[in-house]
């Protein structure tokens, strides 16, 4: 299959940085940081006491230590805070074993539950994490403690990487995929192929037969949503239900998951993609306070 | 009688022209957006190599994943039947045909007439097919031939996850950054393809001789790994990627 070569990388999503406008970090009793090195994206989240102070979300580079450093530098930029000012670091995510500044590592399952609990409140019971390379369904209690989980990490179908491949094929910026997929007169049947490689060929076939890009995106989003729902049904849905990870920003997927489940997802503010790092920063604060108590 | 076989694959289209038991022309090209147009163009090229005219062809059989789009064909046949027919036509002692194409891997068990007895194919996942090689060579920033040469220089066994093409690509990138020798990665990739195909092939009776066909059969590193994993010496016909098209041309003549 020959596709037109362009220099635009359609899979690229927007990297972002946020910092609290009014907080003075120098007055904080605890300054903790959570770093989540995922397979596709990396986040650094800094807490002053029990509040979010700043964060960054960037693309994971070629190795974990550099990605961690980059995310941290981005988050701290313009805050006047230096890496030494941070009193405790927790690393998580796919690349967690290789984060040099981490005082401790915690699995991403625990961190997503804790982060969802922080952002969504104590009523959150079911978390769907849709990451770059895996899908996780997690149950937690009112403290954000994991009670059960299920994951798929053998196949890229239904993951962020799969969506990137499709965005690249259709030459659609990935951030527009969701809204375009909802802009169809009638919902087309989902693509039938599980494998991303096959789904790509199936998409080309659909374009050949006269489907519009939006229809193909709709069919792909529907297939992805269906796959995710299959996983969620195995673990069970208990409300509140939240979605974390980069795909949570794709309205085309989220809307279709909600329709198929008949359950609304509670939105996570400020950013569902930082849930893992938020959880890590929460763990870091707890660990720091515990160590101060024993000293 | 002059017949033609058109094999419309996922990546390339192959045409073979057969005249009374002799191959008189063939051509291969990349599949374009319009399948029929690609087939027509490739057929014209094959007609040129054969030095005949379009009217000389009495029957055309189409095969391959895109066969239904080839409306210029008189009839269609499955890749399974064509693989068996083509391989036994070239190598009469073949009883098992393994075809590794761009997106499909198949193993076909057949009798001496090329009749299919049993078959198995990948249907859910592209791990272990040609697309896997393409994807990995991109990750290694090597051409497929460079990757093959390098593979034979490997000195250390490393493992590559073979469950998913998309994930394996990320894994290869991590291996590169962990300073793993490219030769060892290349070797691991070829070995992974062979492992995957071999385990699939074991689901049908494995009778000698075993032929490897399809585009990936041109890959000496995969062949070496297949020999090791299957435990038998695999034979490769001349121009293995044309076996399906040849089988179609043979079926068109019968």
Tab-separated table of N, CA and C in Angstrom, chain A residues 113-114 116-118 121-127 138-148 238:
chain	number	residue	atom	x	y	z
A	113	UNK	N	-5.389	4.104	40.565
A	113	UNK	CA	-6.512	4.066	41.497
A	113	UNK	C	-6.415	5.240	42.470
A	114	UNK	N	-5.211	5.489	42.984
A	114	UNK	CA	-5.018	6.557	43.946
A	114	UNK	C	-5.228	7.923	43.283
A	116	UNK	N	-7.074	8.517	40.579
A	116	UNK	CA	-8.491	8.669	40.237
A	116	UNK	C	-9.284	9.038	41.486
A	117	UNK	N	-8.891	8.481	42.598
A	117	UNK	CA	-9.528	8.786	43.881
A	117	UNK	C	-9.298	10.258	44.245
A	118	UNK	N	-8.099	10.750	43.980
A	118	UNK	CA	-7.777	12.157	44.280
A	118	UNK	C	-8.573	13.100	43.372
A	121	UNK	N	-12.621	11.866	43.464
A	121	UNK	CA	-13.249	11.805	44.774
A	121	UNK	C	-13.413	10.377	45.279
A	122	UNK	N	-13.808	10.222	46.568
A	122	UNK	CA	-13.879	8.897	47.200
A	122	UNK	C	-14.996	7.996	46.663
A	123	UNK	N	-15.886	8.555	45.826
A	123	UNK	CA	-16.973	7.720	45.295
A	123	UNK	C	-16.540	6.909	44.070
A	124	UNK	N	-15.329	7.132	43.579
A	124	UNK	CA	-14.847	6.385	42.402
A	124	UNK	C	-14.630	4.916	42.769
A	125	UNK	N	-15.224	4.010	41.990
A	125	UNK	CA	-15.071	2.577	42.264
A	125	UNK	C	-14.456	1.818	41.082
A	126	UNK	N	-14.699	2.279	39.874
A	126	UNK	CA	-14.164	1.562	38.714
A	126	UNK	C	-13.352	2.522	37.856
A	127	UNK	N	-12.131	2.098	37.543
A	127	UNK	CA	-11.256	2.927	36.719
A	127	UNK	C	-10.904	2.144	35.465
A	138	UNK	N	-9.720	-1.400	36.733
A	138	UNK	CA	-9.312	-1.459	38.145
A	138	UNK	C	-10.509	-1.121	39.034
A	139	UNK	N	-10.680	-1.888	40.104
A	139	UNK	CA	-11.672	-1.562	41.127
A	139	UNK	C	-10.944	-1.031	42.348
A	140	UNK	N	-11.522	-0.028	43.008
A	140	UNK	CA	-10.881	0.459	44.233
A	140	UNK	C	-11.930	0.812	45.277
A	141	UNK	N	-11.461	0.992	46.517
A	141	UNK	CA	-12.371	1.363	47.604
A	141	UNK	C	-12.372	2.881	47.791
A	142	UNK	N	-13.010	3.368	48.837
A	142	UNK	CA	-13.157	4.813	49.023
A	142	UNK	C	-11.833	5.526	49.311
A	143	UNK	N	-10.795	4.747	49.661
A	143	UNK	CA	-9.483	5.355	49.886
A	143	UNK	C	-8.581	5.278	48.650
A	144	UNK	N	-9.140	4.752	47.564
A	144	UNK	CA	-8.326	4.614	46.351
A	144	UNK	C	-7.414	3.397	46.405
A	145	UNK	N	-7.749	2.455	47.299
A	145	UNK	CA	-6.957	1.231	47.400
A	145	UNK	C	-7.518	0.187	46.421
A	146	UNK	N	-6.634	-0.449	45.677
A	146	UNK	CA	-7.063	-1.403	44.643
A	146	UNK	C	-7.684	-2.644	45.266
A	147	UNK	N	-8.868	-3.034	44.781
A	147	UNK	CA	-9.495	-4.249	45.288
A	147	UNK	C	-9.480	-5.362	44.241
A	148	UNK	N	-9.375	-4.980	42.977
A	148	UNK	CA	-9.319	-5.982	41.902
A	148	UNK	C	-8.855	-5.291	40.626
A	238	UNK	N	-18.882	-0.751	38.565
A	238	UNK	CA	-19.542	-0.209	39.740
A	238	UNK	C	-19.300	1.296	39.675
